[in-house]
Amino acid sequence: MPYTVPKLSDFSPAALDSAVRELLSAIQEEKNALVNEASEPSVASSKKTADLKTFRDRWLARKNGVVSQMTEVWLKVAPPGAKRDVGQRVNATMTVVEHHVSEAKERVEFFARQSPAALESNIKVDSDLQALRQEATRSQLELQRLDITLPGIRRPLGAEHPVIKTMNEIVGVFRNLGYSVEEGPEIETDYYHFEALNFPPNHPARDTQDTLFIAGQESKPQRDRLLLRTHTSPVQIRTMQKTKPPVRVVCPGKVHRNDAPDATHSPIFHQVEGLAVDTNITFCDLKGTLDHAMKALFGSSVKTRFYPSFFPFTEPSADVQISCIFCDGKGTRDGGPCRNCKASGWIELLGCGMVDPNVYGFVDYDATKVSGFAFGMGVERIAILKYGVDDIQLFFQGDVRFLEQFG
Ligand code: DAH
């Protein structure tokens, strides 16, 4: 049954769209059939042009062409509210129909001009072309072939470096106690690094901090000479210089020593320094604070012990030891002496003390009014104990197999 414009009972946009679709697919089909026939060598040219005229008239004739039927059957009878919608669709459809008709005209007239022999060879070229196209598509598909059984590309996730992770953890413990964070330069002056920390020039305690001095500074006064800092303690001075008491700070950072690398030494490592200065701060506060910090880092069953020591900037000074986390402080493990604590049951972990009154003199604090404590710990040393690492060099070699274990 050839297509005729159907009467509509529903003038909703959806119904109109579907009616238009039906009409356009009808003309498409008729056009294809017409052009196909025109390409046949066996059909006479006169029949081709006659059929083209029939096709054109059927769709575009003023009287009863499909396009004019559209106006009669759809537009004229559309309810007033739908007129605008119908009108727009009729116009747009008319344009498409005209396009199809002129395309059909062009192609049919072309075929009608050709001799049967030429059409014959056209068909051959056409089918060769199809074969070629098929081959091209096939090889393109071959190229794009996707082996879904291959493993995907893994994008490994980075992990926080164990030293930074430990440093953040230590800082976190003190932040929770209300400490703030300060940083200082890695290249320090003799003044901040030694003199203001109560290491007088030529004092033998300087020898315990063997470091690298920047060359060619002989003409400068000693206090201005630059060196790589061996500890974070100068940040204590810088902090007190710019802040009035009370002060509670932790100072994480990198330090340098003139040490040959081995399993327990590295020329570069990290420290976290701490300083609390206020009125009436006592050694009890120091003990309580560090005991709490060690329990927070190593677990609540860890005990601490304060062992007399010496640092020029604290008086009295102490080394803090924790009960050995490998043998639970017993000194023996697996029936033999514990190697980690050399059978003593204790592991030395950090230095601390009450700030020496001389230090207050360098920062304009009144030593008769304030008191305070300071401490300094090695981050790698704590990481080694926490994670059971047996060689400090592993932290600096960048071996992913080591590092990824901390992800
Ligand atoms: N600066 C010392 C060092 O690197 C560690 C230290 C000891 C820091 C006692 C302190 C302290 O603040 O009070 O060996």
CSV table of C-alpha atoms and ligand atoms in Angstrom, one decimal:
chain,number,residue,atom,x,y,z
A,1,MET,CA,0.0,0.0,0.0
A,2,PRO,CA,1.6,3.3,-1.0
A,3,TYR,CA,1.8,5.9,1.7
A,4,THR,CA,-1.1,8.3,2.2
A,5,VAL,CA,-1.3,11.1,4.8
A,6,PRO,CA,-3.4,9.6,7.7
A,7,LYS,CA,-6.1,11.6,9.5
A,8,LEU,CA,-5.0,12.5,13.0
A,9,SER,CA,-7.1,12.3,16.1
A,10,ASP,CA,-4.3,13.2,18.4
A,11,PHE,CA,-2.4,16.5,17.8
A,12,SER,CA,0.0,16.3,20.7
A,13,PRO,CA,3.7,17.0,19.8
A,14,ALA,CA,4.6,13.4,20.3
A,15,ALA,CA,1.8,12.2,18.0
A,16,LEU,CA,2.8,14.8,15.4
A,17,ASP,CA,6.4,13.8,15.5
A,18,SER,CA,5.6,10.2,15.0
A,19,ALA,CA,3.3,11.0,12.0
A,20,VAL,CA,6.1,13.1,10.5
A,21,ARG,CA,8.6,10.2,11.0
A,22,GLU,CA,6.3,7.8,9.2
A,23,LEU,CA,5.9,10.2,6.2
A,24,LEU,CA,9.7,10.7,5.9
A,25,SER,CA,10.5,7.1,6.1
A,26,ALA,CA,7.9,6.5,3.3
A,27,ILE,CA,9.6,9.0,0.9
A,28,GLN,CA,13.0,7.7,1.7
A,29,GLU,CA,11.9,4.2,0.8
A,30,GLU,CA,10.2,5.3,-2.4
A,31,LYS,CA,13.3,7.3,-3.4
A,32,ASN,CA,15.6,4.4,-2.9
A,33,ALA,CA,13.5,2.1,-5.0
A,34,LEU,CA,13.3,4.8,-7.8
A,35,VAL,CA,17.1,5.4,-7.8
A,36,ASN,CA,17.8,1.7,-7.7
A,37,GLU,CA,15.6,1.1,-10.7
A,38,ALA,CA,17.3,3.9,-12.5
A,39,SER,CA,20.7,2.3,-12.1
A,40,GLU,CA,19.5,-0.8,-13.8
A,41,PRO,CA,21.0,-1.1,-17.4
A,42,SER,CA,18.0,-3.2,-18.5
A,43,VAL,CA,15.4,-0.4,-17.8
A,44,ALA,CA,14.8,2.0,-20.6
A,45,SER,CA,15.8,5.6,-20.0
A,46,SER,CA,12.3,6.9,-20.9
A,47,LYS,CA,10.8,4.7,-18.2
A,48,LYS,CA,13.3,6.1,-15.7
A,49,THR,CA,12.3,9.7,-16.5
A,50,ALA,CA,8.6,8.9,-16.5
A,51,ASP,CA,8.9,7.2,-13.1
A,52,LEU,CA,10.8,10.2,-11.8
A,53,LYS,CA,7.9,12.5,-12.9
A,54,THR,CA,5.4,10.2,-11.2
A,55,PHE,CA,7.5,10.3,-8.0
A,56,ARG,CA,7.7,14.1,-8.1
A,57,ASP,CA,4.0,14.6,-8.7
A,58,ARG,CA,3.1,12.1,-6.1
A,59,TRP,CA,4.9,14.1,-3.4
A,60,LEU,CA,4.8,17.7,-4.7
A,61,ALA,CA,1.8,18.1,-7.0
A,62,ARG,CA,-0.2,21.1,-6.1
A,63,LYS,CA,-3.4,19.1,-6.2
A,64,ASN,CA,-3.3,16.0,-4.1
A,65,GLY,CA,0.5,15.7,-3.8
A,66,VAL,CA,1.4,14.3,-0.3
A,67,VAL,CA,2.7,17.7,0.7
A,68,SER,CA,-0.5,19.4,-0.1
A,69,GLN,CA,-2.5,16.6,1.6
A,70,MET,CA,-0.5,17.4,4.7
A,71,THR,CA,-1.9,20.9,4.7
A,72,GLU,CA,-5.5,19.6,4.0
A,73,VAL,CA,-5.5,16.7,6.4
A,74,TRP,CA,-3.4,18.0,9.3
A,75,LEU,CA,-3.1,21.7,9.3
A,76,LYS,CA,-6.6,22.8,8.2
A,77,VAL,CA,-8.4,20.5,10.8
A,78,ALA,CA,-5.9,21.0,13.6
A,79,PRO,CA,-7.5,22.4,16.8
A,80,PRO,CA,-6.6,26.1,17.3
A,81,GLY,CA,-4.2,25.3,20.2
A,82,ALA,CA,-2.2,22.9,18.0
A,83,LYS,CA,-2.1,25.0,14.8
A,84,ARG,CA,1.2,26.5,15.5
A,85,ASP,CA,2.9,23.1,16.3
A,86,VAL,CA,1.4,21.5,13.2
A,87,GLY,CA,2.3,24.5,11.0
A,88,GLN,CA,6.0,24.3,12.0
A,89,ARG,CA,6.1,20.6,11.3
A,90,VAL,CA,4.4,20.8,8.0
A,91,ASN,CA,6.9,23.5,6.8
A,92,ALA,CA,9.9,21.6,8.0
A,93,THR,CA,8.7,18.3,6.5
A,94,MET,CA,8.0,20.1,3.2
A,95,THR,CA,11.6,21.2,3.0
A,96,VAL,CA,12.9,17.7,3.6
A,97,VAL,CA,10.5,16.3,1.0
A,98,GLU,CA,11.7,18.8,-1.6
A,99,HIS,CA,15.3,17.9,-0.8
A,100,HIS,CA,14.6,14.2,-1.4
A,101,VAL,CA,12.8,15.0,-4.7
A,102,SER,CA,15.7,17.1,-6.0
A,103,GLU,CA,18.2,14.5,-5.0
A,104,ALA,CA,16.2,11.8,-6.7
A,105,LYS,CA,16.0,14.0,-9.8
A,106,GLU,CA,19.7,14.5,-10.0
A,107,ARG,CA,20.5,10.8,-9.6
A,108,VAL,CA,17.8,9.4,-11.9
A,109,GLU,CA,18.7,11.9,-14.7
A,110,PHE,CA,22.3,11.0,-14.3
A,111,PHE,CA,21.5,7.3,-14.8
A,112,ALA,CA,19.1,8.0,-17.6
A,113,ARG,CA,21.9,9.8,-19.6
A,114,GLN,CA,24.2,6.7,-19.3
A,115,SER,CA,24.3,4.0,-22.0
A,116,PRO,CA,23.5,0.5,-20.7
A,117,ALA,CA,27.2,-0.5,-21.2
A,118,ALA,CA,28.3,2.4,-19.0
A,119,LEU,CA,25.7,1.4,-16.3
A,120,GLU,CA,27.0,-2.2,-16.5
A,121,SER,CA,30.5,-1.1,-15.7
A,122,ASN,CA,29.2,1.3,-13.0
A,123,ILE,CA,27.7,-1.7,-11.3
A,124,LYS,CA,31.1,-3.5,-11.5
A,125,VAL,CA,33.0,-0.5,-10.1
A,126,ASP,CA,30.3,-0.2,-7.5
A,127,SER,CA,30.7,-3.7,-6.3
A,128,ASP,CA,34.5,-3.5,-6.4
A,129,LEU,CA,34.1,-0.4,-4.3
A,130,GLN,CA,32.0,-2.3,-1.8
A,131,ALA,CA,34.5,-5.1,-1.6
A,132,LEU,CA,37.2,-2.6,-1.0
A,133,ARG,CA,35.2,-0.8,1.7
A,134,GLN,CA,34.5,-4.1,3.4
A,135,GLU,CA,38.2,-5.0,3.3
A,136,ALA,CA,39.1,-1.5,4.8
A,137,THR,CA,36.6,-1.9,7.6
A,138,ARG,CA,37.8,-5.4,8.3
A,139,SER,CA,41.5,-4.4,8.6
A,140,GLN,CA,40.5,-1.3,10.6
A,141,LEU,CA,38.6,-3.6,13.0
A,142,GLU,CA,41.6,-5.9,13.1
A,143,LEU,CA,43.8,-2.9,14.1
A,144,GLN,CA,41.4,-1.9,16.8
A,145,ARG,CA,41.1,-5.4,18.2
A,146,LEU,CA,41.0,-5.3,22.0
A,147,ASP,CA,42.1,-8.2,24.0
A,148,ILE,CA,40.0,-7.9,27.1
A,149,THR,CA,41.9,-10.8,28.7
A,150,LEU,CA,45.1,-8.7,29.0
A,151,PRO,CA,45.7,-7.3,32.5
A,152,GLY,CA,44.9,-3.6,32.8
A,153,ILE,CA,47.4,-0.8,33.4
A,154,ARG,CA,48.0,-0.5,37.1
A,155,ARG,CA,48.6,3.0,38.4
A,156,PRO,CA,50.3,2.4,41.7
A,157,LEU,CA,49.1,4.7,44.5
A,158,GLY,CA,51.8,6.7,46.3
A,159,ALA,CA,52.4,6.2,50.0
A,160,GLU,CA,53.5,8.7,52.6
A,161,HIS,CA,57.2,8.2,53.3
A,162,PRO,CA,57.7,6.4,56.7
A,163,VAL,CA,59.9,9.2,58.0
A,164,ILE,CA,57.3,11.9,57.2
A,165,LYS,CA,54.6,9.7,58.5
A,166,THR,CA,56.3,9.2,61.8
A,167,MET,CA,57.3,12.9,62.0
A,168,ASN,CA,53.6,13.9,61.4
A,169,GLU,CA,52.5,11.4,64.0
A,170,ILE,CA,55.0,12.9,66.6
A,171,VAL,CA,53.9,16.4,65.8
A,172,GLY,CA,50.2,15.2,66.0
A,173,VAL,CA,50.7,14.0,69.6
A,174,PHE,CA,52.0,17.4,70.6
A,175,ARG,CA,49.4,19.4,68.6
A,176,ASN,CA,46.8,17.5,70.6
A,177,LEU,CA,48.4,18.9,73.8
A,178,GLY,CA,48.1,22.4,72.4
A,179,TYR,CA,51.6,22.9,70.9
A,180,SER,CA,52.0,24.8,67.7
A,181,VAL,CA,54.5,24.1,64.9
A,182,GLU,CA,57.6,26.2,64.0
A,183,GLU,CA,60.2,25.6,61.4
A,184,GLY,CA,63.7,27.0,61.0
A,185,PRO,CA,66.5,27.1,58.4
A,186,GLU,CA,68.7,24.1,57.6
A,187,ILE,CA,71.6,26.4,57.0
A,188,GLU,CA,72.1,28.1,60.4
A,189,THR,CA,74.4,30.7,61.8
A,190,ASP,CA,76.9,29.9,64.5
A,191,TYR,CA,75.0,32.2,66.9
A,192,TYR,CA,71.6,30.3,66.7
A,193,HIS,CA,73.2,26.9,66.5
A,194,PHE,CA,75.8,27.2,69.3
A,195,GLU,CA,76.2,30.5,71.0
A,196,ALA,CA,72.6,31.3,72.0
A,197,LEU,CA,72.2,27.7,73.1
A,198,ASN,CA,74.9,28.2,75.6
A,199,PHE,CA,77.8,26.6,73.7
A,200,PRO,CA,80.5,29.3,74.2
A,201,PRO,CA,83.1,29.6,71.4
A,202,ASN,CA,85.7,26.9,71.8
A,203,HIS,CA,83.6,25.0,74.3
A,204,PRO,CA,84.3,21.2,74.0
A,205,ALA,CA,80.5,20.4,73.7
A,206,ARG,CA,80.8,21.8,70.2
A,207,ASP,CA,82.8,18.8,69.3
A,208,THR,CA,79.7,16.5,69.8
A,209,GLN,CA,78.0,18.4,67.0
A,210,ASP,CA,80.6,17.9,64.2
A,211,THR,CA,79.2,19.4,61.1
A,212,LEU,CA,79.9,21.0,57.7
A,213,PHE,CA,80.7,24.7,57.7
A,214,ILE,CA,80.2,26.8,54.6
A,215,ALA,CA,83.7,27.5,53.2
A,216,GLY,CA,85.3,31.0,52.8
A,217,GLN,CA,83.7,32.7,55.8
A,218,GLU,CA,86.9,33.5,57.7
A,219,SER,CA,86.4,37.2,57.3
A,220,LYS,CA,83.0,37.1,59.1
A,221,PRO,CA,82.6,37.4,62.8
A,222,GLN,CA,82.2,33.8,64.2
A,223,ARG,CA,78.6,34.3,65.2
A,224,ASP,CA,77.6,35.0,61.6
A,225,ARG,CA,79.3,32.0,60.0
A,226,LEU,CA,77.0,29.5,58.3
A,227,LEU,CA,76.9,25.8,58.9
A,228,LEU,CA,74.5,22.9,58.2
A,229,ARG,CA,72.5,22.5,61.4
A,230,THR,CA,73.1,19.3,63.3
A,231,HIS,CA,70.0,19.7,65.5
A,232,THR,CA,66.7,21.5,65.5
A,233,SER,CA,67.4,23.2,68.8
A,234,PRO,CA,68.2,26.6,67.2
A,235,VAL,CA,64.5,26.9,66.3
A,236,GLN,CA,64.0,27.2,70.1
A,237,ILE,CA,66.0,30.4,70.1
A,238,ARG,CA,64.3,31.8,66.9
A,239,THR,CA,60.9,31.0,68.4
A,240,MET,CA,61.6,32.7,71.8
A,241,GLN,CA,63.1,35.7,70.0
A,242,LYS,CA,59.9,36.4,68.2
A,243,THR,CA,57.3,35.3,70.8
A,244,LYS,CA,56.8,36.4,74.4
A,245,PRO,CA,56.1,33.6,76.9
A,246,PRO,CA,54.1,31.4,77.3
A,247,VAL,CA,55.5,29.3,74.5
A,248,ARG,CA,54.6,25.7,73.5
A,249,VAL,CA,56.1,24.6,70.2
A,250,VAL,CA,57.3,21.6,68.3
A,251,CYS,CA,59.8,22.1,65.5
A,252,PRO,CA,60.1,19.2,63.0
A,253,GLY,CA,63.0,19.3,60.4
A,254,LYS,CA,66.0,17.9,58.7
A,255,VAL,CA,69.4,17.9,60.2
A,256,HIS,CA,73.0,17.1,59.0
A,257,ARG,CA,75.9,15.4,60.7
A,258,ASN,CA,79.4,14.6,59.7
A,259,ASP,CA,78.8,10.9,60.1
A,260,ALA,CA,79.6,8.0,57.7
A,261,PRO,CA,76.5,6.1,56.7
A,262,ASP,CA,75.9,2.7,58.3
A,263,ALA,CA,73.0,0.7,59.6
A,264,THR,CA,72.4,3.2,62.5
A,265,HIS,CA,73.9,6.4,61.1
A,266,SER,CA,73.0,8.7,58.3
A,267,PRO,CA,74.6,12.1,57.4
A,268,ILE,CA,71.1,13.4,57.0
A,269,PHE,CA,68.2,12.7,59.3
A,270,HIS,CA,65.2,14.3,61.0
A,271,GLN,CA,64.4,15.6,64.4
A,272,VAL,CA,61.4,16.9,66.3
A,273,GLU,CA,62.3,19.6,68.8
A,274,GLY,CA,60.0,20.7,71.6
A,275,LEU,CA,59.9,23.7,73.9
A,276,ALA,CA,57.5,24.8,76.6
A,277,VAL,CA,58.1,27.9,78.6
A,278,ASP,CA,55.7,29.5,81.1
A,279,THR,CA,55.5,30.4,84.7
A,280,ASN,CA,56.0,27.5,87.2
A,281,ILE,CA,56.9,24.8,84.7
A,282,THR,CA,58.7,22.0,86.6
A,283,PHE,CA,60.6,18.8,85.8
A,284,CYS,CA,57.3,17.0,86.7
A,285,ASP,CA,55.6,18.7,83.7
A,286,LEU,CA,58.5,17.5,81.5
A,287,LYS,CA,58.2,13.9,82.8
A,288,GLY,CA,54.4,13.8,82.5
A,289,THR,CA,54.5,15.3,79.0
A,290,LEU,CA,57.1,12.9,77.6
A,291,ASP,CA,55.7,9.9,79.4
A,292,HIS,CA,52.4,10.7,77.7
A,293,ALA,CA,54.0,11.2,74.3
A,294,MET,CA,55.9,7.9,74.5
A,295,LYS,CA,52.7,6.0,75.4
A,296,ALA,CA,50.9,7.7,72.5
A,297,LEU,CA,53.6,6.6,70.1
A,298,PHE,CA,54.5,3.1,71.4
A,299,GLY,CA,51.4,2.0,73.3
A,300,SER,CA,50.1,2.5,76.8
A,301,SER,CA,52.1,-0.3,78.4
A,302,VAL,CA,55.4,1.4,77.6
A,303,LYS,CA,57.3,2.8,80.7
A,304,THR,CA,59.7,5.7,80.7
A,305,ARG,CA,62.9,6.4,82.6
A,306,PHE,CA,64.8,9.6,82.9
A,307,TYR,CA,68.6,9.2,83.0
A,308,PRO,CA,71.0,12.0,83.9
A,309,SER,CA,72.8,13.5,80.9
A,310,PHE,CA,74.3,16.7,79.7
A,311,PHE,CA,73.3,19.3,77.2
A,312,PRO,CA,74.6,22.9,77.3
A,313,PHE,CA,71.2,24.5,76.9
A,314,THR,CA,69.3,22.5,79.6
A,315,GLU,CA,70.0,22.1,83.3
A,316,PRO,CA,69.3,19.5,84.6
A,317,SER,CA,69.4,17.4,81.4
A,318,ALA,CA,68.2,13.9,80.9
A,319,ASP,CA,68.1,11.1,78.3
A,320,VAL,CA,64.7,9.5,78.1
A,321,GLN,CA,64.6,5.7,77.9
A,322,ILE,CA,61.5,3.6,77.2
A,323,SER,CA,61.0,0.0,78.3
A,324,CYS,CA,62.1,-2.2,75.5
A,325,ILE,CA,59.2,-2.8,73.2
A,326,PHE,CA,60.7,-6.0,71.9
A,327,CYS,CA,61.1,-7.9,75.2
A,328,ASP,CA,58.6,-5.9,77.2
A,329,GLY,CA,61.4,-4.6,79.4
A,330,LYS,CA,62.5,-8.0,80.5
A,331,GLY,CA,65.9,-7.9,78.8
A,332,THR,CA,65.5,-11.5,77.6
A,333,ARG,CA,63.8,-12.8,74.6
A,334,ASP,CA,63.4,-16.4,73.1
A,335,GLY,CA,65.5,-17.8,75.9
A,336,GLY,CA,68.5,-15.5,75.2
A,337,PRO,CA,69.5,-11.9,75.8
A,338,CYS,CA,67.3,-9.3,73.9
A,339,ARG,CA,69.5,-7.8,71.2
A,340,ASN,CA,67.4,-4.6,70.8
A,341,CYS,CA,68.1,-3.4,74.3
A,342,LYS,CA,71.4,-5.1,74.8
A,343,ALA,CA,69.6,-7.1,77.5
A,344,SER,CA,69.1,-4.0,79.6
A,345,GLY,CA,65.3,-3.8,79.2
A,346,TRP,CA,65.6,-0.1,78.2
A,347,ILE,CA,66.0,1.8,75.0
A,348,GLU,CA,67.4,5.3,74.9
A,349,LEU,CA,65.3,7.5,72.8
A,350,LEU,CA,65.7,11.3,73.2
A,351,GLY,CA,67.3,14.1,75.0
A,352,CYS,CA,65.5,16.6,77.2
A,353,GLY,CA,65.9,18.9,80.2
A,354,MET,CA,64.9,22.2,81.9
A,355,VAL,CA,65.8,25.2,79.8
A,356,ASP,CA,69.1,26.6,81.2
A,357,PRO,CA,68.6,30.1,82.6
A,358,ASN,CA,71.6,31.3,80.5
A,359,VAL,CA,69.5,30.6,77.4
A,360,TYR,CA,66.8,33.0,78.5
A,361,GLY,CA,69.5,35.7,78.7
A,362,PHE,CA,70.0,35.4,74.9
A,363,VAL,CA,66.3,35.9,74.1
A,364,ASP,CA,65.3,38.6,76.7
A,365,TYR,CA,63.2,36.3,78.8
A,366,ASP,CA,63.2,37.0,82.6
A,367,ALA,CA,64.8,33.9,84.0
A,368,THR,CA,63.5,34.8,87.5
A,369,LYS,CA,59.9,34.8,86.2
A,370,VAL,CA,59.7,31.9,83.7
A,371,SER,CA,60.8,28.3,83.5
A,372,GLY,CA,60.5,25.7,80.9
A,373,PHE,CA,61.5,22.4,79.4
A,374,ALA,CA,62.9,21.3,76.0
A,375,PHE,CA,63.3,18.0,74.3
A,376,GLY,CA,64.6,16.7,71.0
A,377,MET,CA,64.1,13.3,69.3
A,378,GLY,CA,65.3,11.6,66.2
A,379,VAL,CA,62.5,10.7,63.8
A,380,GLU,CA,64.3,7.8,62.0
A,381,ARG,CA,65.2,6.3,65.4
A,382,ILE,CA,61.5,6.3,66.4
A,383,ALA,CA,60.4,5.0,63.0
A,384,ILE,CA,63.0,2.2,63.2
A,385,LEU,CA,61.5,1.0,66.5
A,386,LYS,CA,57.9,1.5,65.5
A,387,TYR,CA,58.2,-0.4,62.3
A,388,GLY,CA,61.0,-2.9,63.1
A,389,VAL,CA,63.3,-1.6,60.4
A,390,ASP,CA,66.9,-2.9,60.8
A,391,ASP,CA,68.8,-0.4,58.6
A,392,ILE,CA,68.4,3.4,58.6
A,393,GLN,CA,69.7,3.5,55.0
A,394,LEU,CA,66.5,1.9,53.8
A,395,PHE,CA,64.7,5.3,54.5
A,396,PHE,CA,66.9,7.0,52.0
A,397,GLN,CA,67.5,4.5,49.2
A,398,GLY,CA,64.1,5.0,47.6
A,399,ASP,CA,63.4,1.3,47.1
A,400,VAL,CA,59.7,1.0,46.3
A,401,ARG,CA,59.5,-2.5,47.7
A,402,PHE,CA,60.4,-1.0,51.0
A,403,LEU,CA,58.4,2.1,50.7
A,404,GLU,CA,55.2,0.5,49.5
A,405,GLN,CA,54.8,-1.4,52.7
A,406,PHE,CA,53.9,1.9,54.4
A,407,GLY,CA,50.9,2.5,52.0
B,1,DAH,N1,69.7,18.9,70.3
B,1,DAH,C1,70.0,17.6,70.9
B,1,DAH,C2,70.8,16.7,69.9
B,1,DAH,O1,70.5,16.8,68.8
B,1,DAH,C3,68.8,16.9,71.4
B,1,DAH,C4,68.2,17.7,72.5
B,1,DAH,C5,68.6,17.4,73.8
B,1,DAH,C6,67.3,18.6,72.3
B,1,DAH,C7,68.0,18.0,74.9
B,1,DAH,C8,66.7,19.3,73.4
B,1,DAH,C9,67.1,19.0,74.7
B,1,DAH,O2,65.8,20.3,73.2
B,1,DAH,O3,66.5,19.7,75.7
B,1,DAH,O4,71.5,15.9,70.3
